[in-house]
């Protein structure tokens, strides 16, 4: 039975799952979550009342959340290269970095977006400053950790890179990465050139008007 991914192409966490599917070449059907397809929201919320996405339907089984989806694909629909290394020590490093990109990059970036979407009089200046400060800490830490590495975990493209691509792509739009972080910026460029993520970027391009802070010309 064909896999069904309940997602929207502009969502960073949906892109994370899409990258893994494209890397593996796994056939799937996109169940678009937008105003033109309300039935997909109904199906998603029937399975997962919180309604967060992406969500993967594999036969009768629902898999919720992008990291879990990628782990599920690695076990039941593996591609030529595993997203979770078989070496247990490296697997722990990859899972750790996945959490860093989700929590300390995407999480802070999204806090800034949610704040920007608030009515002007109800925005949280303190929360915004804190999120920007945390992003600066993340950028500096990642710039150091990534020195000498082609991909987040080393020489192989993994789960951590699936998380890193959308996280750094949108974070740079929201709180630009300072040019002094040359290693991090070079890694972001490599991610954007990776065919799986380049495809996700192009599929999301029609929705860029949704981004409330404007889009850098270079991207």
CSV table of C-alpha atoms in Angstrom, one decimal:
chain,number,residue,atom,x,y,z
A,1,UNK,CA,0.0,0.0,0.0
A,2,UNK,CA,1.3,3.4,-1.0
A,3,UNK,CA,2.6,5.8,1.7
A,4,UNK,CA,0.6,9.0,2.3
A,5,UNK,CA,2.3,12.1,3.7
A,6,UNK,CA,0.0,14.7,5.2
A,7,UNK,CA,2.0,17.9,4.8
A,8,UNK,CA,2.5,21.3,3.3
A,9,UNK,CA,5.6,22.0,1.1
A,10,UNK,CA,6.4,25.4,2.9
A,11,UNK,CA,6.6,23.8,6.4
A,12,UNK,CA,10.1,23.3,7.6
A,13,UNK,CA,9.3,20.1,9.4
A,14,UNK,CA,7.4,18.8,6.4
A,15,UNK,CA,10.4,19.5,4.2
A,16,UNK,CA,12.5,17.5,6.7
A,17,UNK,CA,10.4,14.4,6.0
A,18,UNK,CA,10.3,15.1,2.3
A,19,UNK,CA,14.1,15.2,2.1
A,20,UNK,CA,14.3,11.7,3.6
A,21,UNK,CA,11.7,10.4,1.1
A,22,UNK,CA,13.5,12.0,-1.8
A,23,UNK,CA,16.9,10.7,-0.6
A,24,UNK,CA,15.5,7.1,-0.5
A,25,UNK,CA,13.4,7.4,-3.7
A,26,UNK,CA,10.4,6.1,-1.8
A,27,UNK,CA,7.1,6.4,-3.6
A,28,UNK,CA,4.4,8.3,-1.7
A,29,UNK,CA,1.3,10.4,-2.1
A,30,UNK,CA,1.3,13.9,-0.8
A,31,UNK,CA,-2.0,14.7,1.0
A,32,UNK,CA,-1.8,18.4,0.8
A,33,UNK,CA,-2.8,20.3,3.9
A,34,UNK,CA,-4.4,23.6,2.7
A,35,UNK,CA,-7.7,25.3,2.3
A,36,UNK,CA,-8.4,23.5,-1.0
A,37,UNK,CA,-8.2,20.1,0.7
A,38,UNK,CA,-10.1,20.3,3.9
A,39,UNK,CA,-10.7,16.5,3.8
A,40,UNK,CA,-7.0,15.9,4.5
A,41,UNK,CA,-7.2,18.0,7.7
A,42,UNK,CA,-10.3,16.0,8.8
A,43,UNK,CA,-8.4,12.7,8.2
A,44,UNK,CA,-5.3,14.0,10.1
A,45,UNK,CA,-7.2,15.2,13.1
A,46,UNK,CA,-9.2,12.0,13.3
A,47,UNK,CA,-5.9,10.2,13.7
A,48,UNK,CA,-4.0,12.9,15.7
A,49,UNK,CA,-6.3,15.3,17.5
A,50,UNK,CA,-3.5,17.9,17.9
A,51,UNK,CA,-3.5,18.2,14.1
A,52,UNK,CA,0.3,18.9,13.9
A,53,UNK,CA,2.1,17.8,10.8
A,54,UNK,CA,3.8,16.1,9.0
A,55,UNK,CA,2.1,12.8,9.5
A,56,UNK,CA,2.8,9.6,7.6
A,57,UNK,CA,0.1,7.0,6.9
A,58,UNK,CA,1.6,3.6,6.2
A,59,UNK,CA,-1.3,1.2,5.7
A,60,UNK,CA,-3.3,1.3,8.9
A,61,UNK,CA,-0.5,2.9,10.9
A,62,UNK,CA,0.0,6.6,11.5
A,63,UNK,CA,3.5,7.9,12.2
A,64,UNK,CA,3.6,11.4,13.7
A,65,UNK,CA,6.4,13.9,13.7
A,66,UNK,CA,9.2,14.3,11.2
A,67,UNK,CA,12.0,12.5,13.2
A,68,UNK,CA,9.7,9.5,13.9
A,69,UNK,CA,8.7,9.4,10.2
A,70,UNK,CA,12.4,9.3,9.1
A,71,UNK,CA,13.1,6.5,11.6
A,72,UNK,CA,10.1,4.6,10.4
A,73,UNK,CA,11.2,5.0,6.8
A,74,UNK,CA,14.7,3.7,7.7
A,75,UNK,CA,13.2,0.6,9.3
A,76,UNK,CA,10.4,-0.3,6.9
A,77,UNK,CA,11.1,1.5,3.6
A,78,UNK,CA,14.9,2.0,3.6
A,79,UNK,CA,16.7,3.7,0.7
A,80,UNK,CA,20.2,3.1,-0.6
A,81,UNK,CA,21.7,5.0,2.4
A,82,UNK,CA,20.3,4.8,5.9
A,83,UNK,CA,19.4,8.0,7.6
A,84,UNK,CA,20.3,6.6,10.9
A,85,UNK,CA,23.9,5.1,10.9
A,86,UNK,CA,24.2,1.5,12.0
A,87,UNK,CA,27.2,2.5,14.1
A,88,UNK,CA,25.6,3.1,17.5
A,89,UNK,CA,28.0,5.8,18.5
A,90,UNK,CA,27.5,7.8,15.3
A,91,UNK,CA,23.8,7.2,15.5
A,92,UNK,CA,23.7,8.9,18.9
A,93,UNK,CA,25.6,11.9,17.5
A,94,UNK,CA,23.2,12.1,14.5
A,95,UNK,CA,20.1,11.9,16.8
A,96,UNK,CA,21.6,14.5,19.1
A,97,UNK,CA,22.3,16.9,16.3
A,98,UNK,CA,18.8,16.3,15.0
A,99,UNK,CA,17.5,17.6,18.3
A,100,UNK,CA,19.8,20.6,18.2
A,101,UNK,CA,18.5,21.6,14.7
A,102,UNK,CA,14.9,21.0,15.7
A,103,UNK,CA,14.9,22.6,19.2
A,104,UNK,CA,17.7,25.2,19.1
A,105,UNK,CA,17.5,26.4,15.6
A,106,UNK,CA,13.9,25.7,14.2
A,107,UNK,CA,12.3,26.2,17.6
A,108,UNK,CA,13.8,29.6,18.1
A,109,UNK,CA,13.2,30.6,14.5
A,110,UNK,CA,9.6,29.7,14.8
A,111,UNK,CA,9.2,31.6,18.0
A,112,UNK,CA,10.3,34.7,16.1
A,113,UNK,CA,7.8,34.0,13.3
A,114,UNK,CA,4.9,33.5,15.7
A,115,UNK,CA,5.8,36.7,17.4
A,116,UNK,CA,5.9,38.6,14.1
A,117,UNK,CA,2.4,37.2,13.3
A,118,UNK,CA,0.9,38.7,16.4
A,119,UNK,CA,-0.9,42.0,16.3
A,120,UNK,CA,1.7,44.8,16.7
A,121,UNK,CA,0.5,45.8,20.2
A,122,UNK,CA,0.7,42.3,21.6
A,123,UNK,CA,4.2,41.3,20.5
A,124,UNK,CA,6.7,40.1,23.0
A,125,UNK,CA,9.9,42.1,22.8
A,126,UNK,CA,11.6,40.2,25.6
A,127,UNK,CA,10.8,36.8,24.0
A,128,UNK,CA,12.0,38.0,20.7
A,129,UNK,CA,15.3,39.2,22.1
A,130,UNK,CA,15.8,35.9,23.9
A,131,UNK,CA,15.1,33.8,20.8
A,132,UNK,CA,17.6,35.9,18.8
A,133,UNK,CA,20.2,35.4,21.5
A,134,UNK,CA,19.6,31.7,21.5
A,135,UNK,CA,20.0,31.5,17.8
A,136,UNK,CA,23.3,33.3,18.0
A,137,UNK,CA,24.5,30.8,20.6
A,138,UNK,CA,23.3,28.0,18.2
A,139,UNK,CA,25.1,29.5,15.2
A,140,UNK,CA,28.4,29.9,17.1
A,141,UNK,CA,28.2,26.3,18.5
A,142,UNK,CA,27.3,24.8,15.2
A,143,UNK,CA,30.0,26.7,13.3
A,144,UNK,CA,32.6,25.2,15.7
A,145,UNK,CA,31.2,21.6,15.7
A,146,UNK,CA,30.9,21.5,11.9
A,147,UNK,CA,34.5,22.4,11.2
A,148,UNK,CA,36.1,19.6,9.1
A,149,UNK,CA,32.8,17.9,8.4
A,150,UNK,CA,31.0,17.7,5.1
A,151,UNK,CA,27.7,16.8,6.6
A,152,UNK,CA,26.5,17.2,10.2
A,153,UNK,CA,27.6,13.7,11.3
A,154,UNK,CA,30.7,13.5,9.2
A,155,UNK,CA,31.0,12.2,5.6
A,156,UNK,CA,27.4,10.8,5.2
A,157,UNK,CA,24.1,12.6,4.7
A,158,UNK,CA,21.8,11.6,7.6
A,159,UNK,CA,18.8,12.4,9.7
A,160,UNK,CA,20.7,15.3,11.1
A,161,UNK,CA,21.1,16.9,7.7
A,162,UNK,CA,17.4,16.4,6.9
A,163,UNK,CA,16.7,18.5,10.0
A,164,UNK,CA,19.5,21.0,9.3
A,165,UNK,CA,18.4,22.0,5.8
A,166,UNK,CA,15.0,23.6,6.5
A,167,UNK,CA,16.1,24.8,10.0
A,168,UNK,CA,19.1,26.8,8.7
A,169,UNK,CA,17.3,27.8,5.5
A,170,UNK,CA,14.5,29.6,7.3
A,171,UNK,CA,16.6,30.7,10.3
A,172,UNK,CA,18.9,32.7,8.0
A,173,UNK,CA,15.7,34.4,6.6
A,174,UNK,CA,14.6,35.2,10.1
A,175,UNK,CA,17.8,36.0,11.9
A,176,UNK,CA,20.7,36.2,9.4
A,177,UNK,CA,23.7,34.1,10.1
A,178,UNK,CA,26.7,36.4,10.6
A,179,UNK,CA,29.3,36.2,7.9
A,180,UNK,CA,31.9,35.3,10.5
A,181,UNK,CA,30.3,31.9,10.8
A,182,UNK,CA,31.9,30.8,7.5
A,183,UNK,CA,31.7,27.1,8.2
A,184,UNK,CA,28.0,27.2,9.0
A,185,UNK,CA,27.2,29.3,6.0
A,186,UNK,CA,29.1,26.9,3.7
A,187,UNK,CA,27.3,24.0,5.2
A,188,UNK,CA,23.9,25.8,4.5
A,189,UNK,CA,25.0,26.2,0.9
A,190,UNK,CA,25.9,22.5,0.6
A,191,UNK,CA,22.5,21.6,2.0
A,192,UNK,CA,20.7,23.9,-0.5
A,193,UNK,CA,22.6,22.3,-3.4
A,194,UNK,CA,21.7,18.7,-2.3
A,195,UNK,CA,19.2,17.5,-4.9
A,196,UNK,CA,16.7,16.3,-2.3
A,197,UNK,CA,16.6,19.6,-0.5
A,198,UNK,CA,16.9,21.7,-3.7
A,199,UNK,CA,13.7,19.9,-4.8
A,200,UNK,CA,11.9,20.7,-1.5
A,201,UNK,CA,13.0,24.4,-1.9
A,202,UNK,CA,11.6,24.6,-5.4
A,203,UNK,CA,8.3,22.9,-4.4
A,204,UNK,CA,7.9,25.5,-1.6
A,205,UNK,CA,8.7,28.5,-3.8
A,206,UNK,CA,5.1,29.4,-4.7
A,207,UNK,CA,4.3,29.9,-1.0
A,208,UNK,CA,7.0,32.4,-0.1
A,209,UNK,CA,4.4,35.2,0.2
A,210,UNK,CA,3.3,33.5,3.4
A,211,UNK,CA,6.7,34.4,5.1
A,212,UNK,CA,6.0,37.4,7.2
A,213,UNK,CA,9.5,38.9,7.3
A,214,UNK,CA,10.5,39.0,3.7
A,215,UNK,CA,12.7,36.7,1.7
A,216,UNK,CA,16.4,37.4,1.1
A,217,UNK,CA,17.2,38.0,-2.6
A,218,UNK,CA,20.1,35.5,-2.7
A,219,UNK,CA,17.8,32.6,-1.9
